[in-house]
C-alpha positions in Angstrom: -55.6 23.2 -1.6 -59.2 22.2 -0.7 -59.6 19.2 1.5 -62.8 17.2 2.1 -63.7 14.0 4.1 -64.7 10.8 2.3 -66.7 8.2 4.3 -66.9 4.7 2.8 -70.1 2.8 3.6 -69.9 -0.6 5.2 -72.7 -3.1 5.7 -75.3 -0.7 4.2 -74.2 -1.6 0.7 -75.6 -5.2 1.3 -79.1 -3.8 1.8 -81.7 -4.2 -0.9 -84.9 -2.2 -1.5 -84.7 -0.5 1.9 -81.1 0.7 1.5 -82.3 4.3 1.0 -83.7 4.3 4.5 -80.4 3.3 6.0 -78.5 5.9 3.9 -81.0 8.6 4.9 -80.5 7.7 8.6 -76.7 7.8 8.2 -76.7 11.2 6.5 -79.0 12.6 9.2 -76.8 11.3 12.0 -73.7 12.7 10.3 -75.2 16.1 9.8 -76.2 16.2 13.5 -72.7 15.3 14.7 -71.0 17.9 12.4 -73.0 20.8 13.7 -70.4 21.3 16.5 -67.6 21.8 13.9 -69.0 24.3 11.5 -71.0 24.4 8.2 -70.6 21.4 6.0 -72.2 20.0 2.9 -73.0 16.3 3.3 -73.7 14.3 0.1 -74.3 10.6 -0.5 -72.9 9.4 -3.9 -72.1 5.9 -5.0 -71.7 4.2 -1.5 -69.6 7.1 -0.3 -70.4 10.1 1.8 -68.6 13.4 1.0 -68.2 15.9 3.7 -67.2 19.3 2.4 -66.5 22.4 4.5 -68.5 25.4 3.3 -66.1 28.1 4.8 -62.6 28.5 6.2 -63.9 28.4 9.8 -64.8 24.7 9.8 -62.9 22.4 12.1 -61.9 19.6 9.7 -59.9 17.8 12.3 -62.8 17.7 14.7 -65.2 16.6 11.9 -62.9 13.8 10.9 -62.6 12.5 14.5 -66.4 12.6 14.8 -66.9 10.8 11.5 -64.8 8.0 12.7 -67.3 7.3 15.5 -70.4 7.2 13.3 -71.9 3.7 13.0 -72.5 2.7 9.4 -69.1 3.9 8.1 -66.4 1.4 7.4 -63.6 3.8 6.4 -62.8 7.5 6.7 -60.2 9.5 4.8 -59.2 13.1 4.3 -58.8 13.8 0.6 -57.6 16.7 -1.6 -59.9 17.9 -4.3 -58.6 18.1 -7.9 -60.2 19.1 -11.2 -61.2 16.3 -13.5 -58.2 16.3 -15.7 -54.9 14.5 -15.4 -52.8 17.6 -15.1 -54.6 18.8 -12.0 -54.8 15.2 -10.6 -51.0 14.7 -11.0 -50.1 18.1 -9.5 -52.4 17.3 -6.5 -50.7 13.9 -6.1 -47.2 15.5 -6.0 -48.2 18.2 -3.5 -50.6 16.4 -1.3 -49.5 12.8 -1.0 -45.8 13.2 0.3 -47.0 14.1 3.8 -48.6 10.6 4.1 -45.5 8.8 3.0 -43.1 9.9 5.8 -41.6 6.9 7.4 -42.9 4.6 4.6 -40.8 2.7 2.0 -43.4 1.1 -0.3 -46.7 2.0 -1.9 -49.1 1.3 -4.6 -51.7 3.3 -6.4 -55.4 2.4 -6.9 -57.6 4.4 -9.2 -61.4 4.3 -9.4 -63.1 5.9 -12.3 -66.8 6.3 -11.4 -67.3 8.9 -14.2 -67.0 6.6 -17.3 -66.8 9.7 -19.5 -63.3 10.4 -18.2 -60.9 9.7 -21.1 -58.4 7.5 -19.2 -59.0 4.0 -17.7 -58.4 3.2 -14.1 -55.1 1.3 -14.9 -53.9 4.3 -16.9 -54.7 6.7 -14.1 -52.9 4.4 -11.6 -49.8 4.3 -13.8 -49.5 8.0 -14.2 -50.3 8.7 -10.5 -47.6 6.2 -9.5 -45.0 8.0 -11.6 -46.0 11.3 -10.0 -45.5 9.8 -6.5 -42.0 8.5 -7.5 -41.2 11.9 -9.0 -42.1 13.6 -5.7 -40.6 10.9 -3.4 -37.9 9.1 -5.3 -36.9 7.1 -2.3 -40.2 5.2 -2.4 -40.7 1.9 -4.1 -43.7 0.3 -5.7 -45.1 -2.9 -4.1 -48.4 -3.9 -5.6 -48.8 -7.0 -3.4 -48.0 -5.8 0.1 -47.5 -2.0 0.2 -47.1 -0.1 3.5 -49.6 2.5 2.2 -52.0 2.7 -0.7 -52.5 6.0 -2.6 -56.0 6.3 -4.2 -57.3 8.5 -6.9 -61.1 8.6 -7.3 -62.7 10.3 -10.4 -66.3 11.0 -9.4 -69.2 13.0 -10.7 -68.1 16.5 -9.6 -64.4 16.3 -9.1 -61.4 14.0 -8.6 -60.2 13.1 -5.1 -56.7 12.1 -4.0 -55.9 10.5 -0.7 -53.8 7.9 1.1 -54.0 5.8 4.3 -57.7 5.1 5.1 -58.7 5.1 8.7 -61.0 2.4 10.0 -64.6 3.6 10.7 -66.9 2.5 13.4 -68.7 -0.1 11.2 -72.1 -1.5 12.0 -75.5 0.1 11.1 -76.7 3.7 11.5 -78.1 4.4 15.0 -81.9 4.2 15.1 -82.4 1.8 12.2 -83.0 -1.1 14.6 -85.2 0.3 17.2 -84.6 1.6 20.7 -83.2 -0.3 23.7 -82.9 0.4 27.4 -79.3 -0.2 28.6 -79.0 -1.2 32.3 -75.9 1.0 32.9 -73.8 0.4 36.0 -70.6 2.0 37.0 -68.5 -1.0 35.8 -66.6 -1.9 32.7 -69.1 -4.2 31.1 -72.4 -2.3 30.6 -70.9 0.7 28.6 -69.4 -1.9 26.2 -72.7 -3.7 25.9 -74.4 -0.4 25.0 -71.7 0.4 22.5 -72.1 -3.0 20.9 -75.9 -2.7 20.5 -75.6 0.9 19.2 -73.3 -0.5 16.6 -76.1 -2.7 15.4 -78.3 0.3 14.9 -80.1 0.4 18.3 -80.8 3.8 19.7 -80.1 3.9 23.5 -81.7 5.0 26.6 -80.1 4.1 29.9 -81.2 3.1 33.4 -79.0 3.3 36.5 -79.9 2.0 40.0 -78.5 3.8 43.0 -78.6 3.2 46.7 -77.9 6.5 48.5 -76.7 6.9 51.2 -74.8 3.6 50.7 -73.7 4.9 47.3 -72.3 8.4 46.8 -72.8 11.4 44.6 -69.4 10.5 43.0 -70.9 7.2 42.0 -73.8 8.9 40.3 -71.5 11.4 38.5 -69.4 8.5 37.3 -72.4 7.0 35.6 -73.4 10.3 34.1 -69.9 10.6 32.7 -70.0 7.0 31.3 -73.3 7.8 29.6 -71.7 10.8 28.0 -68.8 8.7 26.8 -71.1 6.1 25.2 -73.2 8.9 23.7 -70.2 10.1 21.7 -70.8 6.9 19.7 -74.5 6.3 20.1 -75.8 9.9 20.0 -77.5 11.8 22.8 -79.7 9.8 25.2 -81.8 10.0 28.3 -80.4 8.5 31.5 -83.0 7.4 34.1 -82.0 6.9 37.7 -84.0 4.9 40.3 -83.3 4.4 44.0 -83.1 0.8 45.3 -82.3 1.8 48.9 -85.7 0.9 50.3 -85.9 -2.4 48.5 -82.4 -3.4 49.5 -83.0 -2.6 53.2 -86.2 -4.6 53.3 -84.6 -7.5 51.5 -81.8 -7.7 54.0 -84.3 -7.8 56.9 -86.8 -10.3 55.4 -85.0 -12.7 53.1 -82.2 -15.3 53.4 -78.8 -13.7 52.7 -77.8 -16.2 49.9 -80.8 -15.1 47.8 -80.3 -11.4 48.2 -78.5 -10.7 44.9 -80.9 -12.8 42.9 -83.9 -11.1 44.4 -82.5 -7.7 43.8 -81.8 -8.5 40.2 -85.4 -9.6 39.7 -86.6 -6.2 41.2 -84.2 -4.5 38.7 -85.7 -6.4 35.8 -89.2 -5.5 36.8 -88.3 -1.9 37.1 -86.5 -2.0 33.8 -89.7 -3.4 32.2 -91.6 -0.5 33.6 -89.1 2.1 32.4 -88.9 0.5 29.0 -92.7 0.7 28.7 -92.8 4.3 29.9 -90.2 5.5 27.4 -91.2 3.3 24.4 -88.1 1.0 24.4 -88.4 -2.3 22.6 -85.6 -4.3 24.4 -83.4 -4.4 27.5 -79.6 -4.5 27.2 -77.3 -5.8 29.9 -73.6 -6.3 30.3 -73.8 -9.8 31.6 -71.1 -12.4 30.7 -71.8 -16.0 31.3 -70.1 -17.2 34.5 -68.3 -13.9 35.3 -70.0 -13.5 38.7 -72.4 -15.5 40.8 -75.5 -13.8 39.4 -74.4 -14.6 35.9 -74.5 -18.4 35.9 -76.9 -20.0 33.5 -79.3 -20.9 36.3 -79.1 -17.4 37.8 -79.7 -15.7 34.5 -82.7 -17.9 34.0 -84.2 -16.8 37.3 -83.7 -13.2 36.3 -85.1 -13.7 32.8 -88.3 -15.0 34.2 -89.2 -11.4 35.1 -88.5 -9.9 31.6 -91.3 -8.8 29.4 -89.0 -7.5 26.7 -86.2 -9.2 24.7 -83.0 -9.1 26.8 -79.9 -8.5 24.7 -76.6 -9.6 26.3 -74.0 -8.9 23.7 -71.1 -9.8 26.0 -72.5 -13.2 27.0 -69.7 -15.2 25.4 -66.8 -12.8 25.9 -64.1 -13.0 28.6 -63.0 -10.1 30.7 -59.8 -9.3 28.6 -61.9 -9.0 25.4 -64.4 -6.7 27.2 -61.5 -4.5 28.6 -60.0 -4.2 25.1 -63.2 -2.7 23.7 -63.6 -0.5 26.7 -60.2 1.0 26.2 -60.9 1.5 22.5 -64.1 3.4 23.2 -62.5 5.4 26.0 -64.8 4.2 28.8 -62.2 2.1 30.7 -60.5 4.8 32.8 -63.9 6.1 34.0 -65.3 2.6 34.7 -62.4 1.8 37.1 -62.8 4.8 39.3 -63.3 3.5 42.8 -66.9 4.5 43.5 -69.3 1.8 44.6 -72.6 0.9 42.9 -75.8 -0.6 44.2 -74.6 -4.2 43.4 -71.8 -3.9 45.9 -74.1 -2.9 48.8 -75.2 -5.7 51.1 -73.4 -8.3 49.0 -74.0 -11.9 50.4 -71.0 -13.9 51.6 -72.1 -17.0 49.8 -74.6 -16.1 47.0 -76.7 -18.8 45.3 -75.1 -19.8 42.0 -77.5 -22.6 41.0 -80.9 -21.3 42.3 -84.1 -23.3 42.0 -86.9 -20.9 40.7 -89.5 -22.1 43.2 -87.1 -21.4 46.2 -86.4 -17.9 44.8 -90.1 -17.2 44.5 -90.7 -18.4 48.1 -88.2 -15.8 49.2 -89.6 -13.1 47.0 -93.1 -13.7 48.5 -91.9 -12.5 51.9 -92.2 -8.9 50.6 -94.9 -7.0 48.7 -93.1 -7.1 45.3 -95.5 -4.9 43.3 -95.8 -2.3 46.0 -92.0 -1.9 46.5 -91.7 -1.5 42.7 -94.4 1.1 42.7 -92.5 3.0 45.4 -89.2 2.7 43.6 -90.7 4.1 40.4 -91.7 7.2 42.4 -88.0 8.0 42.8 -87.4 8.0 39.0 -85.3 10.9 37.8 -84.4 11.5 34.1 -81.3 13.4 32.8 -80.7 14.3 29.2 -77.2 13.4 28.1 -76.1 15.6 25.2 -73.4 14.0 23.2 -70.2 15.9 22.9 -68.8 14.7 19.6 
């Protein structure tokens, strides 16, 4: 019995005249991801993508898992292919569907007849398919209002497809349809989630990590490389840029009041992010900040940081609490890596009593104690770029 994968479109179906651009981007992304799993035909028909293996060597399990992480898809199912006649459809229902009904007690059948030349109506197809399910699994009962599982029969242009139990897709919009953003990626829980959330809105990601060797370690760097690779499973391959802040931090400690250290460091980070965004043609900055979570994320502190930004700053976590962020990090498989006990640059030289309600003029007075532009120029000289190839 031949199996294929059906991917149901989500938000794309609401698009108007530019819908074709979104569909093309989605098909292109899917084809790229499927290369690791064999040769597949990918077609876009009536708000559904069909993924068909072209030989017996294709890894359909791997392709299915990869399809579930493609932004722009709302639902993913494995389906059996039947000829476009009721005899073939009913035989397929009887032989294919029982495996999905194990442990279930109730079901219903939904039919969709996209090919209007098919001689039976959708209700007639549903009735016959339901009888076939009961014939194969007599212990099952029909419940049209609240079934444990829904069996579906779709009669489309080339064939009929039979499936049950749709998996939830990644949702959102195809990556790349809403520009490119620079993610300020730390080794913590929040920033990978922020990157994932913006990729879900169609933003292609590049990432920037600040390190402070020898105060931070090679393990801390590797941790961030690993986090970038985990995010890339959803967002697609990306470049990760690394800049050393060691010189800036050492000079800040010597020249500036301790309570301003974190604020000043974050202003340096924002300026360096501006420069990296310009160099690599990014159109926005993305951070994992959540209002009030730490001293540098109060409203006043964020305002002081924002003063340095020359690009829009997206903070998708700004209104979320830690539990909500952790839930997403677990779902996207970044949590266990994020909690590995390797320090990042923000934990180096942390002030005992950081300013939480800074006055911009006082911050600028502290900043003026050092040659800001020159230090940023020197930090940019440490820039290293790594290509993170997504392993789907």
